[in-house]
Amino acid sequence: MNTTYLLSRRFVSGAVLAAATALGGCAAVQTTDSGTVGVDRKQYMSGMVSEQALQQEAAQQYSSLLSEAKAKGALDRDAAQTQRVQAIARKLIAQVSVFRPDAANWKWDVHVLSLDEVNAWCMPGGKIAVYTGLINKIKPTDAELAAVIGHEMAHALREHAREQVSQQMVTNMGLSVLSAVTGMGATADLGGALSEVMFTLPNSRTAEAEADRIGVELAARAGYDPRAAVTLWQKMGALSAGNAPPEFLSTHPSAASRSTDLTEAANKVMPLYQQAGGK
């Protein structure tokens, strides 16, 4: 019998078994309430990746990033700009209990980093950064800036990073079989996985759609015109026309239907915006 073929079959069988074991450790969870926009997809999270552990890792990485930015003179350099971003974020944070009450007790933190990229993000547990490149190049209104920040906050509320890391862990279970066969090391690096998910890998279209809708509702409840999400993405698209897309777009794929979806979501939450004093 061909020993290479036999080894290959054993590897495949082992990988399937490992993947099945990992999948068996995943649980279907509902990370947020559906809100007015109706986000109610069940998500599968691995028991190997706890919410607490990921938030702790995010806090450590965030602290390191802020320390590095401060050392370079790139942390909250413009006081007025920082105050503007933080004021908008505070209004959005005040609305998070609509989607998940526990998030109101997260240790939210918001800073502006003097980096030229058009980018913003929110790490697990509510660690937010907005880059000056986004502010200076897009020149967003307060409502458009609320759409950006609300979108990123929504990723954290829905625990999209944990969902992606869970999927990576399931894959790594299969790879661990290969490492056992070949003698090559393979370890589960939570910090590395989080960094890759946050700053390298794109979100899925499903995750993007959920973040769009929740972000629009957060903005509306906070008193920001939800229709600004549409003009924001139009500005993003115009900036990338004929050039390499901004960093914000490179990890946030924009489907042709995005404007339509955002318009529908904005119309759905307009009563909330009006109740908050909007016109």
CSV table of C-alpha atoms in Angstrom, one decimal:
chain,number,residue,atom,x,y,z
A,1,MET,CA,0.0,0.0,0.0
A,2,ASN,CA,1.2,3.5,-0.8
A,3,THR,CA,2.4,5.0,2.6
A,4,THR,CA,2.0,8.6,1.4
A,5,TYR,CA,-1.6,7.9,0.4
A,6,LEU,CA,-2.2,6.2,3.8
A,7,LEU,CA,-0.7,9.1,5.7
A,8,SER,CA,-2.7,11.6,3.6
A,9,ARG,CA,-5.9,9.7,4.5
A,10,ARG,CA,-5.0,9.6,8.1
A,11,PHE,CA,-4.3,13.4,8.1
A,12,VAL,CA,-7.6,14.2,6.4
A,13,SER,CA,-9.5,12.0,8.9
A,14,GLY,CA,-7.7,13.5,11.8
A,15,ALA,CA,-8.4,17.1,10.6
A,16,VAL,CA,-12.1,16.3,10.1
A,17,LEU,CA,-12.3,14.9,13.6
A,18,ALA,CA,-10.4,17.9,15.1
A,19,ALA,CA,-12.7,20.3,13.2
A,20,ALA,CA,-15.8,18.4,14.4
A,21,THR,CA,-14.5,18.5,18.0
A,22,ALA,CA,-13.9,22.3,17.7
A,23,LEU,CA,-17.2,22.9,16.2
A,24,GLY,CA,-18.8,21.0,19.0
A,25,GLY,CA,-17.2,23.4,21.4
A,26,CYS,CA,-18.9,26.4,19.6
A,27,ALA,CA,-22.2,27.7,21.0
A,28,ALA,CA,-24.9,29.7,19.3
A,29,VAL,CA,-25.3,33.0,21.0
A,30,GLN,CA,-27.3,36.2,20.6
A,31,THR,CA,-24.7,39.0,21.4
A,32,THR,CA,-27.2,41.9,21.1
A,33,ASP,CA,-30.9,42.6,21.1
A,34,SER,CA,-32.3,43.2,17.6
A,35,GLY,CA,-33.1,46.9,18.0
A,36,THR,CA,-35.4,48.7,15.6
A,37,VAL,CA,-33.2,47.8,12.7
A,38,GLY,CA,-33.8,44.1,13.3
A,39,VAL,CA,-30.3,42.5,13.6
A,40,ASP,CA,-31.0,39.1,15.1
A,41,ARG,CA,-28.5,36.6,13.5
A,42,LYS,CA,-27.3,33.9,15.8
A,43,GLN,CA,-23.5,33.7,16.0
A,44,TYR,CA,-21.2,30.8,16.8
A,45,MET,CA,-18.5,31.4,19.4
A,46,SER,CA,-15.8,28.9,20.4
A,47,GLY,CA,-15.4,28.1,24.1
A,48,MET,CA,-11.7,28.5,23.5
A,49,VAL,CA,-12.2,32.3,23.0
A,50,SER,CA,-14.0,33.9,26.0
A,51,GLU,CA,-15.4,37.4,25.8
A,52,GLN,CA,-13.4,38.3,28.9
A,53,ALA,CA,-10.1,37.0,27.6
A,54,LEU,CA,-10.5,38.9,24.3
A,55,GLN,CA,-11.4,42.1,26.1
A,56,GLN,CA,-8.4,41.8,28.3
A,57,GLU,CA,-6.1,41.2,25.3
A,58,ALA,CA,-7.7,44.2,23.5
A,59,ALA,CA,-7.1,46.4,26.5
A,60,GLN,CA,-3.4,45.5,26.6
A,61,GLN,CA,-3.0,46.0,22.9
A,62,TYR,CA,-4.8,49.3,23.0
A,63,SER,CA,-2.7,50.5,25.9
A,64,SER,CA,0.5,49.6,23.9
A,65,LEU,CA,-0.8,51.5,20.8
A,66,LEU,CA,-1.6,54.6,22.9
A,67,SER,CA,1.8,54.5,24.5
A,68,GLU,CA,3.5,54.2,21.2
A,69,ALA,CA,1.4,57.1,19.7
A,70,LYS,CA,2.1,59.3,22.8
A,71,ALA,CA,5.9,58.6,22.4
A,72,LYS,CA,5.6,59.8,18.8
A,73,GLY,CA,3.6,62.9,19.7
A,74,ALA,CA,0.6,61.4,17.8
A,75,LEU,CA,-1.9,61.0,20.6
A,76,ASP,CA,-4.7,63.5,20.9
A,77,ARG,CA,-2.5,66.2,19.4
A,78,ASP,CA,-5.3,68.6,18.6
A,79,ALA,CA,-7.4,69.3,21.7
A,80,ALA,CA,-10.4,70.6,19.9
A,81,GLN,CA,-10.5,67.7,17.4
A,82,THR,CA,-10.2,65.2,20.3
A,83,GLN,CA,-13.0,66.9,22.3
A,84,ARG,CA,-15.2,66.8,19.2
A,85,VAL,CA,-14.6,63.1,18.6
A,86,GLN,CA,-15.1,62.2,22.3
A,87,ALA,CA,-18.3,64.3,22.6
A,88,ILE,CA,-19.8,62.5,19.7
A,89,ALA,CA,-18.7,59.1,21.0
A,90,ARG,CA,-20.2,59.8,24.5
A,91,LYS,CA,-23.6,60.4,23.0
A,92,LEU,CA,-23.4,57.1,21.0
A,93,ILE,CA,-22.1,55.2,24.1
A,94,ALA,CA,-25.1,56.4,26.0
A,95,GLN,CA,-27.3,54.4,23.6
A,96,VAL,CA,-25.6,51.0,23.7
A,97,SER,CA,-27.9,49.5,26.4
A,98,VAL,CA,-30.6,49.3,23.7
A,99,PHE,CA,-28.6,46.6,22.1
A,100,ARG,CA,-26.8,45.1,25.1
A,101,PRO,CA,-27.2,46.4,28.6
A,102,ASP,CA,-23.8,45.0,29.8
A,103,ALA,CA,-22.0,47.2,27.3
A,104,ALA,CA,-23.0,50.3,29.3
A,105,ASN,CA,-20.5,49.1,31.9
A,106,TRP,CA,-17.6,48.5,29.5
A,107,LYS,CA,-14.6,50.7,30.1
A,108,TRP,CA,-15.0,52.7,27.0
A,109,ASP,CA,-12.1,54.8,25.9
A,110,VAL,CA,-11.8,57.2,22.9
A,111,HIS,CA,-8.7,58.8,21.4
A,112,VAL,CA,-7.6,60.5,18.2
A,113,LEU,CA,-4.4,59.3,16.6
A,114,SER,CA,-2.4,61.5,14.2
A,115,LEU,CA,-2.1,59.1,11.4
A,116,ASP,CA,-2.6,59.8,7.7
A,117,GLU,CA,-4.7,56.8,7.0
A,118,VAL,CA,-8.5,57.2,6.5
A,119,ASN,CA,-9.4,54.8,9.3
A,120,ALA,CA,-11.2,54.3,12.6
A,121,TRP,CA,-11.8,51.2,14.7
A,122,CYS,CA,-13.3,49.9,18.0
A,123,MET,CA,-11.6,47.0,19.7
A,124,PRO,CA,-13.5,44.5,21.9
A,125,GLY,CA,-14.7,46.1,25.2
A,126,GLY,CA,-15.0,49.6,23.7
A,127,LYS,CA,-11.5,50.8,22.9
A,128,ILE,CA,-12.0,53.4,20.1
A,129,ALA,CA,-9.5,55.2,17.9
A,130,VAL,CA,-10.2,57.7,15.1
A,131,TYR,CA,-7.4,58.7,12.7
A,132,THR,CA,-6.8,62.3,11.7
A,133,GLY,CA,-6.5,61.1,8.1
A,134,LEU,CA,-10.2,60.3,8.2
A,135,ILE,CA,-11.1,63.7,9.7
A,136,ASN,CA,-8.9,65.8,7.5
A,137,LYS,CA,-9.5,64.0,4.2
A,138,ILE,CA,-13.2,63.1,4.5
A,139,LYS,CA,-14.1,66.3,6.4
A,140,PRO,CA,-17.1,64.6,8.0
A,141,THR,CA,-20.0,66.5,9.5
A,142,ASP,CA,-20.8,65.6,13.1
A,143,ALA,CA,-23.5,63.3,11.9
A,144,GLU,CA,-21.1,61.6,9.4
A,145,LEU,CA,-18.5,61.2,12.1
A,146,ALA,CA,-21.2,59.6,14.3
A,147,ALA,CA,-21.9,57.2,11.5
A,148,VAL,CA,-18.3,56.1,11.4
A,149,ILE,CA,-17.9,55.7,15.1
A,150,GLY,CA,-21.3,54.1,15.5
A,151,HIS,CA,-20.4,51.6,12.8
A,152,GLU,CA,-17.2,50.6,14.6
A,153,MET,CA,-18.9,50.4,18.0
A,154,ALA,CA,-21.4,48.1,16.4
A,155,HIS,CA,-18.6,45.6,15.5
A,156,ALA,CA,-17.6,45.6,19.2
A,157,LEU,CA,-21.2,45.2,20.4
A,158,ARG,CA,-21.8,42.3,18.0
A,159,GLU,CA,-18.4,40.8,19.0
A,160,HIS,CA,-17.5,40.3,15.4
A,161,ALA,CA,-13.8,40.1,16.3
A,162,ARG,CA,-14.5,37.2,18.7
A,163,GLU,CA,-16.6,35.5,16.0
A,164,GLN,CA,-13.7,35.7,13.5
A,165,VAL,CA,-11.2,34.6,16.1
A,166,SER,CA,-13.5,31.6,17.0
A,167,GLN,CA,-13.5,30.6,13.3
A,168,GLN,CA,-9.7,30.9,13.2
A,169,MET,CA,-9.5,28.6,16.3
A,170,VAL,CA,-11.6,26.0,14.6
A,171,THR,CA,-9.3,26.1,11.6
A,172,ASN,CA,-6.3,25.9,13.8
A,173,MET,CA,-7.6,22.7,15.3
A,174,GLY,CA,-7.2,21.1,11.9
A,175,LEU,CA,-3.8,22.6,11.5
A,176,SER,CA,-2.7,21.3,14.9
A,177,VAL,CA,-3.1,17.8,13.4
A,178,LEU,CA,-0.7,18.7,10.6
A,179,SER,CA,1.8,20.0,13.2
A,180,ALA,CA,1.6,16.7,15.1
A,181,VAL,CA,2.2,14.7,11.9
A,182,THR,CA,5.0,16.9,10.6
A,183,GLY,CA,6.6,18.0,13.8
A,184,MET,CA,6.0,21.7,12.9
A,185,GLY,CA,4.8,23.9,15.8
A,186,ALA,CA,1.4,25.4,15.8
A,187,THR,CA,0.1,27.3,18.7
A,188,ALA,CA,-3.1,29.3,19.4
A,189,ASP,CA,-2.0,32.9,19.8
A,190,LEU,CA,-5.0,35.0,21.0
A,191,GLY,CA,-3.1,38.2,20.7
A,192,GLY,CA,-1.9,37.5,17.2
A,193,ALA,CA,-5.3,36.4,16.1
A,194,LEU,CA,-6.9,39.6,17.5
A,195,SER,CA,-4.4,41.8,15.8
A,196,GLU,CA,-5.0,40.1,12.5
A,197,VAL,CA,-8.7,40.3,12.8
A,198,MET,CA,-8.7,44.0,13.9
A,199,PHE,CA,-6.1,45.4,11.5
A,200,THR,CA,-5.6,42.9,8.6
A,201,LEU,CA,-8.5,40.7,7.7
A,202,PRO,CA,-11.7,42.2,6.2
A,203,ASN,CA,-15.0,41.8,7.9
A,204,SER,CA,-17.6,39.7,6.1
A,205,ARG,CA,-20.4,41.3,4.2
A,206,THR,CA,-22.8,40.1,6.9
A,207,ALA,CA,-20.8,41.7,9.6
A,208,GLU,CA,-20.6,44.9,7.7
A,209,ALA,CA,-24.3,45.0,7.1
A,210,GLU,CA,-25.0,44.5,10.8
A,211,ALA,CA,-22.5,47.2,11.8
A,212,ASP,CA,-24.1,49.6,9.2
A,213,ARG,CA,-27.6,49.0,10.6
A,214,ILE,CA,-26.7,49.2,14.3
A,215,GLY,CA,-24.5,52.2,13.7
A,216,VAL,CA,-27.3,54.0,12.0
A,217,GLU,CA,-29.6,53.3,14.9
A,218,LEU,CA,-27.1,54.4,17.5
A,219,ALA,CA,-26.6,57.6,15.7
A,220,ALA,CA,-30.4,58.3,15.4
A,221,ARG,CA,-31.0,57.6,19.1
A,222,ALA,CA,-28.1,59.9,19.9
A,223,GLY,CA,-29.7,62.8,17.9
A,224,TYR,CA,-27.6,62.5,14.7
A,225,ASP,CA,-29.3,62.4,11.3
A,226,PRO,CA,-29.0,58.7,10.3
A,227,ARG,CA,-29.1,59.7,6.6
A,228,ALA,CA,-25.6,61.0,7.0
A,229,ALA,CA,-24.4,57.4,6.8
A,230,VAL,CA,-25.2,57.4,3.1
A,231,THR,CA,-23.4,60.7,2.4
A,232,LEU,CA,-20.4,59.4,4.4
A,233,TRP,CA,-20.0,56.3,2.2
A,234,GLN,CA,-20.4,58.5,-0.9
A,235,LYS,CA,-17.5,60.6,0.3
A,236,MET,CA,-15.5,57.5,1.0
A,237,GLY,CA,-16.2,56.2,-2.5
A,238,ALA,CA,-15.3,59.6,-4.1
A,239,LEU,CA,-12.0,59.6,-2.2
A,240,SER,CA,-11.1,56.2,-3.6
A,241,ALA,CA,-12.1,56.9,-7.2
A,242,GLY,CA,-9.2,56.2,-9.5
A,243,ASN,CA,-6.9,55.6,-6.6
A,244,ALA,CA,-6.1,52.8,-4.1
A,245,PRO,CA,-9.0,52.7,-1.6
A,246,PRO,CA,-8.5,54.3,1.8
A,247,GLU,CA,-7.5,51.9,4.6
A,248,PHE,CA,-11.0,52.2,6.0
A,249,LEU,CA,-12.5,50.9,2.8
A,250,SER,CA,-9.8,48.2,2.3
A,251,THR,CA,-11.1,46.4,5.4
A,252,HIS,CA,-14.7,47.5,5.0
A,253,PRO,CA,-15.9,46.2,1.6
A,254,SER,CA,-18.6,48.3,0.1
A,255,ALA,CA,-21.2,46.4,-2.0
A,256,ALA,CA,-23.2,48.2,-4.6
A,257,SER,CA,-26.3,47.7,-2.5
A,258,ARG,CA,-24.8,49.4,0.5
A,259,SER,CA,-26.4,52.8,-0.1
A,260,THR,CA,-29.8,51.2,-0.6
A,261,ASP,CA,-29.4,49.2,2.6
A,262,LEU,CA,-28.3,52.3,4.6
A,263,THR,CA,-31.2,54.3,3.2
A,264,GLU,CA,-33.7,51.7,4.2
A,265,ALA,CA,-32.2,51.5,7.7
A,266,ALA,CA,-32.1,55.3,8.0
A,267,ASN,CA,-35.8,55.5,7.1
A,268,LYS,CA,-36.6,52.9,9.6
A,269,VAL,CA,-35.0,54.8,12.5
A,270,MET,CA,-36.0,58.3,11.5
A,271,PRO,CA,-38.7,58.3,14.2
A,272,LEU,CA,-36.0,57.7,16.8
A,273,TYR,CA,-34.0,60.6,15.4
A,274,GLN,CA,-37.1,62.9,15.6
A,275,GLN,CA,-37.8,61.8,19.1
A,276,ALA,CA,-34.2,62.7,20.0
A,277,GLY,CA,-34.9,66.2,18.7
A,278,GLY,CA,-33.8,65.9,15.1
A,279,LYS,CA,-35.6,67.3,12.1
